[in-house]
Amino acid sequence: MTRIRKAIFPVAGLGTRFLPATKAMPKEMLPVVDRPLIQHVVDEAYEAGIEHLIFVTGRNKGVIEDHFDRQFELELTLMERGKKAELALLSEALPEAGTVSFTRQQSPLGLGHAVWCARELVGHEPFALLLPDVLVQHPRGCLAQMIDAASGLDGNANIIAVEEVPAERAHMYGIVGVGQPKGKAFAITKMVEKPKREDAPSNLSITGRYILQPEIFDILEKQAAGTGGEIQLTDAMVALARTQPFYGLKFEGRSFDCGSKIGFLTANIAYGLDRPDIAPELRNEIRRLLSGK
Ligand code: G1P
């Protein structure tokens, strides 16, 4: 498969599930330990070899642009105070000039529409799509695992990360049908967006990481609204699957749906417990809380 250079991050959502925290601050900037959610997902993309970040933003999301820019006054102050470690943290998070693009989704018409808004910036090459609500914790990031798996697949393959979900949660996700295995992946036979429990073709849900071929944009251009009255990416993928192969990859690692309060709080604990500098104290505090002392 052609090298995947560009990644789309749809960040236009309103974050209503986190109000009032998200009244003035984008949900993507909520911290998991000490990095904003979006930074975790961008790090995953970089680990997988992505060179160009494309953010599909909306109104009130300017802070995300600022996060991926220099903060001159802050840098100067840190320099004057000799805070080298903090300065290093800032420069690690700074993309090279010219490797980040922002475009706006002017109306909230759905994930499919958000992806379509990035068509000019992607051009005619396969690309990655990462939904920043989802974090996957594993020493090898989810997108890197997908790119590893892609090397054994057809040149025009589309790949989607999937994971098992309990049947009673199927209606919250896109669900895929399972065909023949191919390397670490398997052929997808069906895709349904937010099916009723009895209509779900399997217990494997779409996790928010995709590698897609650019032909998806031509389909999205004409895609009618589907589930929830939104232009659904899954519906466009169903149409593309008529002419191109789609594979699912059951990735390794644990996912956190940070679009939900429980998922977000659990992610904070899990990522905290993974940090040697804070894990021992955090573990003690959790024990104390649970024992009611
Ligand atoms: C989107 C996709 C869905 C996928 C989910 C993963 O839904 O449409 O197929 O399973 O992300 O988080 P949303 O969560 O935006 O409703």
Tab-separated table of C-alpha atoms and ligand atoms in Angstrom:
chain	number	residue	atom	x	y	z
A	1	MET	CA	0.000	0.000	0.000
A	2	THR	CA	1.110	3.583	-0.678
A	3	ARG	CA	2.664	5.260	2.339
A	4	ILE	CA	0.069	7.026	4.486
A	5	ARG	CA	1.279	10.604	4.964
A	6	LYS	CA	-1.799	12.544	5.995
A	7	ALA	CA	-4.262	12.167	8.843
A	8	ILE	CA	-7.633	13.822	9.369
A	9	PHE	CA	-8.804	14.707	12.886
A	10	PRO	CA	-12.476	15.749	13.008
A	11	VAL	CA	-12.680	18.199	15.915
A	12	ALA	CA	-15.806	20.203	15.149
A	13	GLY	CA	-18.133	18.452	17.647
A	14	LEU	CA	-19.891	20.537	20.293
A	15	GLY	CA	-19.000	18.319	23.252
A	16	THR	CA	-22.440	18.677	24.803
A	17	ARG	CA	-21.860	15.640	27.027
A	18	PHE	CA	-19.213	17.586	28.938
A	19	LEU	CA	-21.058	20.838	29.550
A	20	PRO	CA	-20.340	23.112	31.295
A	21	ALA	CA	-16.642	22.131	30.980
A	22	THR	CA	-16.892	22.521	27.206
A	23	LYS	CA	-18.834	25.774	27.132
A	24	ALA	CA	-15.737	27.838	26.327
A	25	MET	CA	-13.158	25.076	25.817
A	26	PRO	CA	-13.164	22.423	23.073
A	27	LYS	CA	-13.664	18.894	24.402
A	28	GLU	CA	-10.519	17.837	22.534
A	29	MET	CA	-8.503	20.033	24.925
A	30	LEU	CA	-9.679	18.231	28.070
A	31	PRO	CA	-6.561	16.722	29.640
A	32	VAL	CA	-5.843	13.057	30.104
A	33	VAL	CA	-3.224	13.354	32.860
A	34	ASP	CA	-1.251	16.354	31.524
A	35	ARG	CA	-1.805	16.220	27.765
A	36	PRO	CA	-4.950	17.286	25.948
A	37	LEU	CA	-6.926	14.434	24.392
A	38	ILE	CA	-6.043	15.680	20.917
A	39	GLN	CA	-2.327	15.581	21.730
A	40	HIS	CA	-2.552	11.872	22.648
A	41	VAL	CA	-4.215	11.118	19.313
A	42	VAL	CA	-1.749	13.258	17.338
A	43	ASP	CA	1.118	11.405	19.070
A	44	GLU	CA	-0.440	8.121	17.929
A	45	ALA	CA	-0.508	9.443	14.356
A	46	TYR	CA	3.122	10.565	14.474
A	47	GLU	CA	4.167	7.175	15.838
A	48	ALA	CA	2.541	5.613	12.766
A	49	GLY	CA	4.604	7.832	10.441
A	50	ILE	CA	2.011	10.526	9.668
A	51	GLU	CA	3.633	13.712	8.362
A	52	HIS	CA	0.730	16.091	7.867
A	53	LEU	CA	-2.110	16.794	10.307
A	54	ILE	CA	-5.462	17.983	8.976
A	55	PHE	CA	-7.925	19.285	11.545
A	56	VAL	CA	-11.565	19.756	10.617
A	57	THR	CA	-12.593	22.351	13.160
A	58	GLY	CA	-15.623	24.516	13.848
A	59	ARG	CA	-16.448	27.734	15.636
A	60	ASN	CA	-14.905	28.129	19.118
A	61	LYS	CA	-12.065	25.716	18.358
A	62	GLY	CA	-9.300	28.310	17.954
A	63	VAL	CA	-7.528	26.993	21.048
A	64	ILE	CA	-6.670	23.800	19.152
A	65	GLU	CA	-4.798	25.899	16.578
A	66	ASP	CA	-3.003	27.712	19.378
A	67	HIS	CA	-2.027	24.408	20.951
A	68	PHE	CA	-0.143	23.384	17.804
A	69	ASP	CA	1.565	26.777	17.479
A	70	ARG	CA	4.390	28.410	19.432
A	71	GLN	CA	3.573	30.241	22.649
A	72	PHE	CA	6.270	32.853	22.474
A	73	GLU	CA	5.699	34.656	25.808
A	74	LEU	CA	5.544	31.362	27.682
A	75	GLU	CA	8.717	30.085	25.993
A	76	LEU	CA	10.533	33.301	26.853
A	77	THR	CA	9.519	33.136	30.502
A	78	LEU	CA	10.507	29.471	30.777
A	79	MET	CA	13.857	30.282	29.146
A	80	GLU	CA	14.521	33.155	31.546
A	81	ARG	CA	13.742	30.877	34.482
A	82	GLY	CA	15.906	28.044	33.156
A	83	LYS	CA	12.972	25.594	32.963
A	84	LYS	CA	14.544	23.277	30.412
A	85	ALA	CA	12.295	20.230	30.931
A	86	GLU	CA	9.130	22.308	30.420
A	87	LEU	CA	10.620	23.958	27.325
A	88	ALA	CA	11.426	20.524	25.920
A	89	LEU	CA	7.802	19.452	26.475
A	90	LEU	CA	6.586	22.449	24.477
A	91	SER	CA	8.949	21.864	21.562
A	92	GLU	CA	8.105	18.131	21.424
A	93	ALA	CA	4.454	19.017	20.860
A	94	LEU	CA	5.209	21.552	18.112
A	95	PRO	CA	4.694	20.297	14.552
A	96	GLU	CA	7.156	21.410	11.893
A	97	ALA	CA	6.020	24.605	10.141
A	98	GLY	CA	3.744	23.878	7.188
A	99	THR	CA	2.728	20.375	8.318
A	100	VAL	CA	-0.595	21.268	9.946
A	101	SER	CA	-3.739	22.379	8.145
A	102	PHE	CA	-7.067	23.551	9.479
A	103	THR	CA	-10.361	23.690	7.677
A	104	ARG	CA	-13.822	24.360	9.034
A	105	GLN	CA	-16.958	22.297	8.957
A	106	GLN	CA	-19.434	25.158	8.801
A	107	SER	CA	-22.508	23.136	9.818
A	108	PRO	CA	-22.659	19.996	12.005
A	109	LEU	CA	-23.900	17.647	9.282
A	110	GLY	CA	-22.203	14.476	10.499
A	111	LEU	CA	-18.888	12.623	10.480
A	112	GLY	CA	-19.123	11.853	6.748
A	113	HIS	CA	-19.502	15.545	5.989
A	114	ALA	CA	-16.591	16.450	8.308
A	115	VAL	CA	-14.309	14.038	6.439
A	116	TRP	CA	-15.496	15.405	3.072
A	117	CYS	CA	-14.533	18.933	4.235
A	118	ALA	CA	-10.884	17.768	4.162
A	119	ARG	CA	-10.955	16.532	0.545
A	120	GLU	CA	-8.887	19.380	-0.953
A	121	LEU	CA	-6.261	19.073	1.765
A	122	VAL	CA	-5.917	15.301	1.368
A	123	GLY	CA	-5.879	15.218	-2.440
A	124	HIS	CA	-5.725	11.901	-4.279
A	125	GLU	CA	-3.943	9.627	-1.825
A	126	PRO	CA	-4.957	7.190	0.915
A	127	PHE	CA	-5.197	8.797	4.331
A	128	ALA	CA	-5.719	8.030	7.997
A	129	LEU	CA	-8.704	9.214	9.997
A	130	LEU	CA	-8.542	9.363	13.784
A	131	LEU	CA	-11.534	10.266	15.945
A	132	PRO	CA	-10.126	12.073	18.984
A	133	ASP	CA	-12.863	10.806	21.319
A	134	VAL	CA	-11.198	7.409	21.284
A	135	LEU	CA	-7.882	6.684	22.987
A	136	VAL	CA	-6.154	3.330	22.605
A	137	GLN	CA	-3.557	2.411	25.186
A	138	HIS	CA	-0.859	0.006	23.988
A	139	PRO	CA	2.929	0.203	23.574
A	140	ARG	CA	2.352	0.099	19.785
A	141	GLY	CA	-0.344	2.601	18.857
A	142	CYS	CA	-3.514	1.493	17.086
A	143	LEU	CA	-2.784	3.345	13.823
A	144	ALA	CA	0.764	1.925	13.700
A	145	GLN	CA	-0.718	-1.572	14.124
A	146	MET	CA	-3.078	-0.860	11.220
A	147	ILE	CA	-0.252	0.334	8.984
A	148	ASP	CA	1.735	-2.797	9.892
A	149	ALA	CA	-1.274	-4.922	8.903
A	150	ALA	CA	-1.788	-2.933	5.677
A	151	SER	CA	1.602	-3.938	4.289
A	152	GLY	CA	0.241	-7.444	3.589
A	153	LEU	CA	-2.981	-6.250	1.916
A	154	ASP	CA	-4.005	-5.125	-1.580
A	155	GLY	CA	-2.836	-1.660	-2.688
A	156	ASN	CA	-6.361	-0.242	-2.716
A	157	ALA	CA	-7.381	-1.663	0.663
A	158	ASN	CA	-9.368	0.266	3.243
A	159	ILE	CA	-8.744	-0.750	6.855
A	160	ILE	CA	-10.812	-0.143	9.948
A	161	ALA	CA	-9.879	-0.813	13.574
A	162	VAL	CA	-12.517	-2.892	15.342
A	163	GLU	CA	-13.073	-4.264	18.832
A	164	GLU	CA	-15.589	-6.399	20.650
A	165	VAL	CA	-18.521	-4.660	22.296
A	166	PRO	CA	-21.332	-6.133	24.409
A	167	ALA	CA	-24.516	-6.690	22.354
A	168	GLU	CA	-26.431	-4.097	24.387
A	169	ARG	CA	-23.994	-1.384	23.234
A	170	ALA	CA	-24.068	-2.243	19.494
A	171	HIS	CA	-26.580	0.545	18.821
A	172	MET	CA	-23.928	3.144	19.806
A	173	TYR	CA	-21.394	2.224	17.103
A	174	GLY	CA	-20.798	1.151	13.530
A	175	ILE	CA	-20.789	-2.670	13.478
A	176	VAL	CA	-19.036	-4.861	10.873
A	177	GLY	CA	-19.691	-8.336	9.465
A	178	VAL	CA	-16.751	-10.757	9.564
A	179	GLY	CA	-15.407	-12.615	6.489
A	180	GLN	CA	-12.200	-14.480	5.643
A	181	PRO	CA	-9.008	-13.726	7.589
A	182	LYS	CA	-6.098	-12.156	5.715
A	183	GLY	CA	-2.873	-11.880	7.704
A	184	LYS	CA	-3.751	-10.184	10.981
A	185	ALA	CA	-6.855	-8.603	9.418
A	186	PHE	CA	-10.139	-10.029	8.081
A	187	ALA	CA	-12.366	-9.138	5.152
A	188	ILE	CA	-15.379	-7.036	6.139
A	189	THR	CA	-18.620	-8.350	4.658
A	190	LYS	CA	-21.021	-5.734	5.980
A	191	MET	CA	-21.061	-2.375	7.796
A	192	VAL	CA	-24.074	-0.955	9.627
A	193	GLU	CA	-24.169	2.337	11.499
A	194	LYS	CA	-25.740	2.093	14.963
A	195	PRO	CA	-27.853	-1.029	14.339
A	196	LYS	CA	-30.550	-2.335	16.616
A	197	ARG	CA	-29.208	-5.169	18.751
A	198	GLU	CA	-30.970	-7.801	16.593
A	199	ASP	CA	-29.624	-6.318	13.324
A	200	ALA	CA	-25.946	-6.195	14.368
A	201	PRO	CA	-23.926	-8.449	12.017
A	202	SER	CA	-21.376	-9.274	14.765
A	203	ASN	CA	-20.098	-7.990	18.104
A	204	LEU	CA	-17.265	-6.027	16.457
A	205	SER	CA	-17.583	-2.252	16.527
A	206	ILE	CA	-15.751	0.385	14.504
A	207	THR	CA	-13.332	2.032	16.920
A	208	GLY	CA	-12.527	5.417	15.410
A	209	ARG	CA	-9.369	4.633	13.436
A	210	TYR	CA	-9.539	4.261	9.664
A	211	ILE	CA	-7.237	4.052	6.660
A	212	LEU	CA	-9.291	5.069	3.635
A	213	GLN	CA	-8.792	5.466	-0.098
A	214	PRO	CA	-9.473	8.905	-1.608
A	215	GLU	CA	-12.399	7.600	-3.704
A	216	ILE	CA	-14.448	7.938	-0.491
A	217	PHE	CA	-14.622	11.710	-1.153
A	218	ASP	CA	-16.543	11.285	-4.447
A	219	ILE	CA	-19.074	9.133	-2.617
A	220	LEU	CA	-19.346	11.521	0.346
A	221	GLU	CA	-20.047	14.367	-2.042
A	222	LYS	CA	-23.387	12.762	-2.939
A	223	GLN	CA	-24.058	10.889	0.303
A	224	ALA	CA	-27.585	11.402	1.660
A	225	ALA	CA	-28.200	11.755	5.391
A	226	GLY	CA	-28.596	8.448	7.241
A	227	THR	CA	-28.925	7.429	10.904
A	228	GLY	CA	-29.683	10.408	13.146
A	229	GLY	CA	-30.254	12.634	10.081
A	230	GLU	CA	-26.452	12.948	9.656
A	231	ILE	CA	-24.218	12.275	6.663
A	232	GLN	CA	-22.678	9.046	7.897
A	233	LEU	CA	-19.160	7.950	7.005
A	234	THR	CA	-20.255	4.330	7.444
A	235	ASP	CA	-22.860	4.673	4.651
A	236	ALA	CA	-20.189	6.030	2.281
A	237	MET	CA	-17.874	3.156	3.248
A	238	VAL	CA	-20.650	0.670	2.398
A	239	ALA	CA	-20.835	2.230	-1.076
A	240	LEU	CA	-17.034	2.190	-1.504
A	241	ALA	CA	-16.929	-1.480	-0.429
A	242	ARG	CA	-18.754	-2.333	-3.689
A	243	THR	CA	-15.582	-1.492	-5.641
A	244	GLN	CA	-12.736	-1.727	-3.131
A	245	PRO	CA	-11.746	-4.226	-0.426
A	246	PHE	CA	-12.402	-3.377	3.239
A	247	TYR	CA	-10.562	-5.092	6.072
A	248	GLY	CA	-11.033	-5.047	9.821
A	249	LEU	CA	-8.199	-5.234	12.319
A	250	LYS	CA	-8.805	-6.337	15.893
A	251	PHE	CA	-6.102	-4.176	17.389
A	252	GLU	CA	-4.194	-4.912	20.560
A	253	GLY	CA	-4.685	-2.622	23.528
A	254	ARG	CA	-7.459	-1.103	25.539
A	255	SER	CA	-9.712	1.614	24.155
A	256	PHE	CA	-11.349	4.424	26.103
A	257	ASP	CA	-14.402	6.245	24.791
A	258	CYS	CA	-13.459	9.689	26.055
A	259	GLY	CA	-16.686	11.074	24.620
A	260	SER	CA	-18.374	9.592	27.697
A	261	LYS	CA	-17.728	10.692	31.264
A	262	ILE	CA	-16.889	7.189	32.498
A	263	GLY	CA	-14.545	6.518	29.561
A	264	PHE	CA	-12.809	9.859	30.085
A	265	LEU	CA	-12.347	9.376	33.831
A	266	THR	CA	-11.177	5.783	33.353
A	267	ALA	CA	-8.666	6.943	30.732
A	268	ASN	CA	-7.261	9.466	33.194
A	269	ILE	CA	-6.765	6.755	35.800
A	270	ALA	CA	-5.337	4.221	33.322
A	271	TYR	CA	-2.897	6.731	31.781
A	272	GLY	CA	-1.968	7.964	35.252
A	273	LEU	CA	-1.226	4.404	36.391
A	274	ASP	CA	1.007	4.045	33.329
A	275	ARG	CA	3.166	7.019	34.349
A	276	PRO	CA	6.095	6.073	36.599
A	277	ASP	CA	6.301	9.617	38.024
A	278	ILE	CA	2.792	9.554	39.480
A	279	ALA	CA	1.644	5.914	39.485
A	280	PRO	CA	2.713	4.905	43.043
A	281	GLU	CA	1.006	7.892	44.678
A	282	LEU	CA	-2.068	7.615	42.452
A	283	ARG	CA	-2.406	3.924	43.344
A	284	ASN	CA	-2.340	4.801	47.046
A	285	GLU	CA	-4.938	7.522	46.601
A	286	ILE	CA	-7.255	5.189	44.679
A	287	ARG	CA	-6.916	2.568	47.419
A	288	ARG	CA	-7.729	5.184	50.058
A	289	LEU	CA	-10.782	6.389	48.131
A	290	LEU	CA	-12.075	2.866	47.611
A	291	SER	CA	-11.586	1.913	51.246
A	292	GLY	CA	-13.422	5.076	52.312
A	293	LYS	CA	-10.517	6.332	54.474
B	1	G1P	C1	-18.628	7.341	14.995
B	1	G1P	C2	-18.851	6.384	13.820
B	1	G1P	C3	-19.119	4.964	14.337
B	1	G1P	C4	-18.001	4.530	15.249
B	1	G1P	C5	-17.798	5.559	16.384
B	1	G1P	C6	-16.565	5.216	17.200
B	1	G1P	O1	-19.848	7.483	15.685
B	1	G1P	O2	-19.921	6.847	13.016
B	1	G1P	O3	-19.230	4.078	13.242
B	1	G1P	O4	-18.279	3.246	15.785
B	1	G1P	O5	-17.623	6.873	15.861
B	1	G1P	O6	-16.419	6.073	18.284
B	1	G1P	P1	-20.101	8.699	16.741
B	1	G1P	O7	-19.428	8.266	17.999
B	1	G1P	O8	-19.500	9.914	16.130
B	1	G1P	O9	-21.586	8.769	16.880
